[in-house]
Each structure stands twice: as C-alpha cells, then as structure tokens.
Coordinates of C-alpha atoms and ligand atoms in Angstrom, one line a residue:
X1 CA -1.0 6.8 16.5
X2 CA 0.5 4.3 13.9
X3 CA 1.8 6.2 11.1
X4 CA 3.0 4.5 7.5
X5 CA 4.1 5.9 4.8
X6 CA 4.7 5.2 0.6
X7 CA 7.4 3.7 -0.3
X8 CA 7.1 4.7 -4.1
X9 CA 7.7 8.2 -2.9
X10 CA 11.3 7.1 -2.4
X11 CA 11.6 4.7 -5.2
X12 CA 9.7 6.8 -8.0
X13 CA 12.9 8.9 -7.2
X14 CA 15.9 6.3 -7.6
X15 CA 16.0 4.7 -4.5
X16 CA 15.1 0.9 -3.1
X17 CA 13.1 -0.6 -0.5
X18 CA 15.6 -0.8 1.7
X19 CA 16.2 3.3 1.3
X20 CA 13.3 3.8 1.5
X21 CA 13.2 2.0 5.0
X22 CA 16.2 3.7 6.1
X23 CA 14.5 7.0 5.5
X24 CA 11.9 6.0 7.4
X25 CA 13.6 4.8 10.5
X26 CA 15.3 8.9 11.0
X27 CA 11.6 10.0 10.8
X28 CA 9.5 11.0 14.2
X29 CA 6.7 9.2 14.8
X30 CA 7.1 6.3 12.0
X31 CA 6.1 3.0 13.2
X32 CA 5.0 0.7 10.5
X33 CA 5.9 -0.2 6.9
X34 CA 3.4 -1.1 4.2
X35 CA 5.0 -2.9 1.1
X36 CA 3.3 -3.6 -2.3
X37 CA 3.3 -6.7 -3.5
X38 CA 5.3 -8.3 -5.7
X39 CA 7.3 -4.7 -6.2
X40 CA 8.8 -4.3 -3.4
X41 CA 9.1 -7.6 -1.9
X42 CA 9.5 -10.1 -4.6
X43 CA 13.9 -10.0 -5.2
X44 CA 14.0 -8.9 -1.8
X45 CA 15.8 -11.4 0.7
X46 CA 12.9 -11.2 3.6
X47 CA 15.1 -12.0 6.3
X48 CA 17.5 -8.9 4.6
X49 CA 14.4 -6.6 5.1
X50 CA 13.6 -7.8 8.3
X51 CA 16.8 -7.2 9.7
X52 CA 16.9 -3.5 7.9
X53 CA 13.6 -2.7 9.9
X54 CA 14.9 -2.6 13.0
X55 CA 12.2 -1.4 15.2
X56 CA 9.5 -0.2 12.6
X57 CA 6.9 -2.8 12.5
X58 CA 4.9 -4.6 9.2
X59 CA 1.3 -3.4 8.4
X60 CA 0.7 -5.1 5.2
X61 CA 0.6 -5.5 1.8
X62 CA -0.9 -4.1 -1.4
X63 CA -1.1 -5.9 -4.6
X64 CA -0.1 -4.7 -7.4
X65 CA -1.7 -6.2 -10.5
X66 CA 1.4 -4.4 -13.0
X67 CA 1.5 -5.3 -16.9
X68 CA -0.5 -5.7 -19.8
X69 CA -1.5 -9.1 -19.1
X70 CA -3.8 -7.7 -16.8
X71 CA -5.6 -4.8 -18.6
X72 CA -8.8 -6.3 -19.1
X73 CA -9.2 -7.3 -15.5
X74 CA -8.2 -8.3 -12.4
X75 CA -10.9 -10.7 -10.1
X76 CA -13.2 -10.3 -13.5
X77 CA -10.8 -10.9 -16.2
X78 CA -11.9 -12.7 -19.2
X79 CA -9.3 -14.9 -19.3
X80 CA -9.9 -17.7 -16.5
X81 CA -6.1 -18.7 -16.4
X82 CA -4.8 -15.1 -15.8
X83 CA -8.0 -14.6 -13.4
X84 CA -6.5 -17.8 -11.7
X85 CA -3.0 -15.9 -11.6
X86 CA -4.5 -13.3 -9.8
X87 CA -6.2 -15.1 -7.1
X88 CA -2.8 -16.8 -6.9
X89 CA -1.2 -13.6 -6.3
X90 CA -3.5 -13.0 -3.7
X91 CA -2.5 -16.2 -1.8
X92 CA 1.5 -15.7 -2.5
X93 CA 0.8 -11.9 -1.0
X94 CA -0.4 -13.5 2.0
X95 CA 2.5 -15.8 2.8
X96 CA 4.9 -13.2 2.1
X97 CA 3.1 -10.7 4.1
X98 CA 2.8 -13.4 7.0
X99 CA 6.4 -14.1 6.7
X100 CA 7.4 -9.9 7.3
X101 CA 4.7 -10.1 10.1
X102 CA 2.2 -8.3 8.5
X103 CA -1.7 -8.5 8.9
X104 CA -3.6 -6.9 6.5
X105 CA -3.7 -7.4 2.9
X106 CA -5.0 -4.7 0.9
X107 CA -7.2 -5.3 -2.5
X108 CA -7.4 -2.3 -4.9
X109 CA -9.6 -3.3 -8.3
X110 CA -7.0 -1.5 -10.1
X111 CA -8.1 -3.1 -13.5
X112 CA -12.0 -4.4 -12.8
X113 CA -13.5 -2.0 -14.5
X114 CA -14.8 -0.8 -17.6
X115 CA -15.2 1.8 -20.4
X116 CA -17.9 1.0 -22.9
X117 CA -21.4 0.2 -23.1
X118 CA -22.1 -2.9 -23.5
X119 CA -18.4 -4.0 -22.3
X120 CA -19.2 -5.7 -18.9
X121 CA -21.7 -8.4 -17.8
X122 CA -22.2 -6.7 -14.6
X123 CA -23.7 -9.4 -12.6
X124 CA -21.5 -11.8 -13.9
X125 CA -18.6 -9.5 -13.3
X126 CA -19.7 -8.8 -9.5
X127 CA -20.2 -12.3 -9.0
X128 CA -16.7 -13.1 -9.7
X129 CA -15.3 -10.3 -7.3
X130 CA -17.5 -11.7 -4.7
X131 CA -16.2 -15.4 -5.5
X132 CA -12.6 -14.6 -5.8
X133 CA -12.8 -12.6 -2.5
X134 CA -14.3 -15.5 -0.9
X135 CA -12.0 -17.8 -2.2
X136 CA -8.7 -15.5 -0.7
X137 CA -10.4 -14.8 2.4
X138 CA -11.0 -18.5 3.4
X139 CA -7.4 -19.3 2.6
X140 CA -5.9 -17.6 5.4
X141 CA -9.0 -16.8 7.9
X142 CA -6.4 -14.9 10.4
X143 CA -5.3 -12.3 7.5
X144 CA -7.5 -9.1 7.4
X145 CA -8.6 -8.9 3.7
X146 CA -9.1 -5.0 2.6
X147 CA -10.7 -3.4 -0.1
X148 CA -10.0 0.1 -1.0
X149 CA -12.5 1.2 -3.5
X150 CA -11.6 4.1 -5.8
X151 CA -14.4 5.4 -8.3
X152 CA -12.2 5.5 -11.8
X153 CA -8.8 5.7 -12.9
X154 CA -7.6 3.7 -14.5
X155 CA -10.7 2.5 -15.6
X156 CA -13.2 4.9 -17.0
X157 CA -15.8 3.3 -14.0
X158 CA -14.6 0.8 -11.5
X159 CA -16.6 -2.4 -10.3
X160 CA -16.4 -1.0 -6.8
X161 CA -16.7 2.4 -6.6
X162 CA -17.7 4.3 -3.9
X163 CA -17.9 3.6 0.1
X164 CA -21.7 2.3 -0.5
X165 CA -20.9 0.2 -3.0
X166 CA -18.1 -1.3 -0.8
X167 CA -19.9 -2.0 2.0
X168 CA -22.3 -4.1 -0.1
X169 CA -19.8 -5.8 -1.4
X170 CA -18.2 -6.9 2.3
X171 CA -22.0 -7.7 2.9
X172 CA -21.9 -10.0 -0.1
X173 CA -18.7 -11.8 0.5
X174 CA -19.5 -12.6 4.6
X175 CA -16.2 -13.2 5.8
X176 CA -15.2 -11.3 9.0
X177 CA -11.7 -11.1 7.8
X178 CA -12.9 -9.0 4.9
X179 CA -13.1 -5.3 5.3
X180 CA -12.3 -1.8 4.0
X181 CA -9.1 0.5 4.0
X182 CA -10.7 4.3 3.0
X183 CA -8.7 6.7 0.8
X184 CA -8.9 10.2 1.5
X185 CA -8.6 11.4 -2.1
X186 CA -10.6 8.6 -3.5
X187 CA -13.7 9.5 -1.3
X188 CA -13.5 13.3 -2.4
X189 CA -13.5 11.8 -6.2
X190 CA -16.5 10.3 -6.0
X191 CA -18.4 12.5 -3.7
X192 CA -18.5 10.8 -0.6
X193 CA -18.1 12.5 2.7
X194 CA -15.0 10.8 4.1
X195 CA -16.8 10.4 7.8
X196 CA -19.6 9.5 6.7
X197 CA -18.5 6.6 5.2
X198 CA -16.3 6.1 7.7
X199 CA -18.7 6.0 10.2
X200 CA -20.5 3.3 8.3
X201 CA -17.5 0.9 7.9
X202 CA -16.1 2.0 11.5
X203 CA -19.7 0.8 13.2
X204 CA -19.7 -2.4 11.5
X205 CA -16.7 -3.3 12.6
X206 CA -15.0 -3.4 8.4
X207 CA -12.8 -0.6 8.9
X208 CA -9.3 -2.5 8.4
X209 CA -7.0 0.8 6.6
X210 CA -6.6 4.3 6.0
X211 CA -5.2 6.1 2.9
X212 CA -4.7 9.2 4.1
X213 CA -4.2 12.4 1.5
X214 CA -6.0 15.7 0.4
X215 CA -6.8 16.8 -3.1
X216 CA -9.6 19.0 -5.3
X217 CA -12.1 15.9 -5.8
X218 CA -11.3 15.4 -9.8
X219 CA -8.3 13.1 -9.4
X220 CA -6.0 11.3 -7.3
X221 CA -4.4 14.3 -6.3
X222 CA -2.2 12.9 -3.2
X223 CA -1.4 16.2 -1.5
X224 CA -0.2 16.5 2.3
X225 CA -2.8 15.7 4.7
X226 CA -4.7 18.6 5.4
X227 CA -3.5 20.7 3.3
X228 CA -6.9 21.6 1.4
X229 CA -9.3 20.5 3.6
X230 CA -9.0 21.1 7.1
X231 CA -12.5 21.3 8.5
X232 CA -13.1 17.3 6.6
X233 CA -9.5 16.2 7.8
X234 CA -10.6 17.0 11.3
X235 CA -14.1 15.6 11.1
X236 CA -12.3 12.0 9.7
X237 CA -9.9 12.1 12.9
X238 CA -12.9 13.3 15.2
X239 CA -14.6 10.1 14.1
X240 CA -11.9 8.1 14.1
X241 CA -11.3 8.7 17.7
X242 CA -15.6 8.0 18.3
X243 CA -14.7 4.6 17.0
X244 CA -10.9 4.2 18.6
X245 CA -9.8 3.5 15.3
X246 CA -6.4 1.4 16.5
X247 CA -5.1 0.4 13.0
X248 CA -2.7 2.5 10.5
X249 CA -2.3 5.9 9.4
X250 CA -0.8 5.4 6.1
X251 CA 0.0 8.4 4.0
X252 CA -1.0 7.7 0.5
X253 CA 0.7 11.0 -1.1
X254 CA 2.7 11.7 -4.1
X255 CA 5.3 14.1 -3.5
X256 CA 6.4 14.4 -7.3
X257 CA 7.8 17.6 -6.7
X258 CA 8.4 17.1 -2.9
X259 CA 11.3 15.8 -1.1
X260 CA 9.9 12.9 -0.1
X261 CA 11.1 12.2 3.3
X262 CA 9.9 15.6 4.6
X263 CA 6.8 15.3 2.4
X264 CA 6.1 11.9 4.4
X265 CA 6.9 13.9 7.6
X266 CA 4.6 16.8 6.8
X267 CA 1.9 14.0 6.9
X268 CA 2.6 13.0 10.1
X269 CA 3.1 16.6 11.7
X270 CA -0.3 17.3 10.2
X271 CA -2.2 14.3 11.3
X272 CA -0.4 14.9 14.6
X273 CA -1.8 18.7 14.4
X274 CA -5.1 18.4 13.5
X275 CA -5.5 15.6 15.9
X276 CA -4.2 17.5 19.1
X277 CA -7.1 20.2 17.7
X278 CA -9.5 17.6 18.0
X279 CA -8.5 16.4 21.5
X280 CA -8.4 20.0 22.9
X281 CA -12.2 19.7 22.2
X282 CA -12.9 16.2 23.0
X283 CA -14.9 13.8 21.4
X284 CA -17.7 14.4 24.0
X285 CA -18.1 17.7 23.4
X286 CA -17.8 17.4 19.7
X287 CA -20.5 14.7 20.4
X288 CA -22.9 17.0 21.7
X289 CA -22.3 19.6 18.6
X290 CA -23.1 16.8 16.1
X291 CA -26.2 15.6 18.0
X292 CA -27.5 19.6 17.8
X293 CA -28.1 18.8 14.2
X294 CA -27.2 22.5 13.4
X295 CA -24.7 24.2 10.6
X296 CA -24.1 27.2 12.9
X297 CA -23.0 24.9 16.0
X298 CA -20.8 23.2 13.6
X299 CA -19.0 26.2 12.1
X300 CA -18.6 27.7 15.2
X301 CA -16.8 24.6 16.1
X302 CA -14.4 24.7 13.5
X303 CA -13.9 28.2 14.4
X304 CA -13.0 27.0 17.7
X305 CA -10.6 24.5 16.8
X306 CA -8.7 27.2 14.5
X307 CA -8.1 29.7 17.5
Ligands
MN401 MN1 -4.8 4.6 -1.8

C-alpha cells in the first residue's frame, strides 16, 4: 500500500516541513507526502524539499483557505474578487503541486457553508461550486481534482455534505479529472456507512483519496485507524481491495496528545493489520458472505477475522 501521513501532527508541535519529512523518512512503510497548500509549501525552496524527500514520493496537495478574508466563503463567497482569489489559489496549488510531482489536488469547502435561515441562495450558491470547479478542472485537465466533503464544522451545514451529495456534485461538474477523497471520520459524522459510499465513488471510477481515521460520529475526532471501529475499518479495506483501490492511504489523525511520529506509525501498523485480516479471508470469500444478504453470515465473519 501507499501510506501518507499529516504533517500538522509534527508542526502543530514546533516543528517544520522539512521535520516533519525527516520523520517521515525513519518510518516503515511511508511512501508518499501530502502537503497543504500555501502552508507548507509557500516559503519553502521546492527544489530544498525535493531534495529532503529523498525517496518518499508527492501525492498532492490540500488547500487551505486560512484567514478572515475568507469566512464568508470559499467557491461561493460574496465577494467576487476574493471568490476570484480563491479560484486563483486553486490554479497556483496546481503548479506548485506539479512542480513537487504531485497529482491530486484536494478541495475541502472549508468555508461554503452556512448558519442561518435565510443566509444562503442555495442554487445560486451550488451553481458557483459547480462553476468554479469547472473552471480549476479545465485548467490543468492531467491534475486529479478531489473533493472531500465533510457535513459541518466549521460551518454550522456545509454546501457539500455527505458522500450523496458529493457524488452529485462530480455528476454536475462532468470533468473526468474531478473526483472524491473519503474521510473516515467525516462519513461517521454524517451518518454514512464509509463502504457504502465507497463503493459508489469506487464503481464510478471518482474515488481519487482516502482520509483515513476513527472517531464516535459527533466530530472530527481523528483517532488511530481502527481504533473504535474495527468491523467498519475492515469492511472499507475489504472494499477497497474489490475495487484495487491503487491510490493513497493518508492518515488524517490528530495526535494532540500523541507523539506524533508513533501516532502516524500506529496508523500504518493498523491499516497494515486489519488488511492482512482481510486477505487471510479473501475478497472472494468475503464476496460470497455479502452476496448471502444475511446479518448472521456477516457477524460470523467478523468473528472469523478476530480469531
Ligand atoms: Mn480529512
């Protein structure tokens, strides 16, 4: 597998990007780097970090919409010249993330959102995600464009907020280089079984990222992969094998508490664990569990994966 992992979990906690790289590169089983953009890459030298990667290869980059300028929106603000600004980011993200060889850009609608009634014009709202999405995708038609839905937080209910609603918006904007990254914690939140949505963006070919995580459901936990829910962690990587998922792991945690360079390599041991449960199986015979349609087949499976 390709595993990634946060680099705020370093920098939250004094260090750099290029700290956090170097922790990365004594981990086991490490292999690709996902910056956030312009944090971590903006003031950074890119042949510097290049050179500091050594082996470990570029999956992409988040943006990071950061400030008050952009509180009242990100693809729907009111204000067209800041909306313009972000759309711009967009595009400078992309050459950047093309420069570190990267190849997947990922769009979370941190800000595109809303809290009162009567607050948004929803359709004019939606039309503008769809248009801005357009507008990034079709400037660099060989960079996967990803959006990670997330019901709430920081907005009290976000534009794009749950795997259904996602999936019509990558219907909307009809670009095949626009897709989906899925995040763990963000699916519980809203009530989404993780495969199941999975399966929907996997089958259509719009599965671009993985945020991989564990928590309760009520918020953004970030806990170690696993951790809470084994029998849905092993589901996901069931189904991501159905589907040869060949893309990222990245480990969206926050180890606040946590060292974080074990904390990053507990995600990978788990992912690792779980997944080796799933292969002692095989998807074949898991296959013909699912197809029996039957909660007692499927609990004795889980059974048989814990002995
Ligand atoms: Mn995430």
């Amino acid at each position: 597998m390709n595993y990634a992992g946060r680099m705020n979990s370093f920098i939250f906690k004094g260090g750099n990007v290029l700290d956090a790289i170097a922790e990365y590169k004594k981990m086991h089983g490490l292999t690709h780097l996902e910056f956030n953009y312009p944090e971590h890459v903006e003031g950074y030298d890119i042949q510097e970090l290049k050179k500091a990667m050594g082996d470990l290869k570029v999956n992409g980059l988040a943006l990071r919409w950061r400030g008050s300028d952009f509180l009242d929106g990100d693809f729907t603000h009111p204000c067209e010249e800041t909306r313009r600004r972000v759309i711009d980011m967009c595009k400078k993200a992309t050459d950047k993330c093309k420069e570190l060889g990267g190849s997947v850009i990922t769009l979370w609608l941190e800000n595109d959102g809303f809290e009162y009634p009567f607050q948004m014009d929803y359709e004019k709202g939606w039309k503008q995600i769809v248009e801005a999405i357009r507008e990034v995708a079709d400037y660099a038609p060989d960079m996967k464009y990803s959006i990670e839905y997330k019901p709430y937080e920081e907005r009290s209910f976000a534009m794009v907020d749950s795997t259904g609603m996602t999936m019509y918006l990558i219907n909307e904007v009809d670009r095949p280089n626009v897709g989906c990254t899925l995040d763990f914690c963000h699916m519980l939140m809203k009530h989404d079984s993780p495969s199941y949505g999975l399966a929907l963006a996997a089958s259509k070919g719009k599965l671009f990222g993985l945020h991989m995580n564990d928590g309760y459901g009520c918020k953004d936990d970030g806990l170690i992969f696993g951790s809470v829910n084994f029998a849905l962690a092993a589901e996901f990587i069931y189904y991501l094998k159905r589907y040869n998922y060949d893309g990222v792991v990245f480990f969206d945690t926050f180890p606040i508490r946590e060292a974080a360079a074990p904390e990053t390599q507990a995600n990978i041991d788990a992912f690792e664990a779980i997944r080796e449960k799933v292969e002692r199986i095989g998807v074949e015979k898991i296959t013909e569990v699912v197809s029996k349609h039957d909660g007692i087949s499927a609990q004795n499976l889980i059974l048989e994966m814990l002995r």
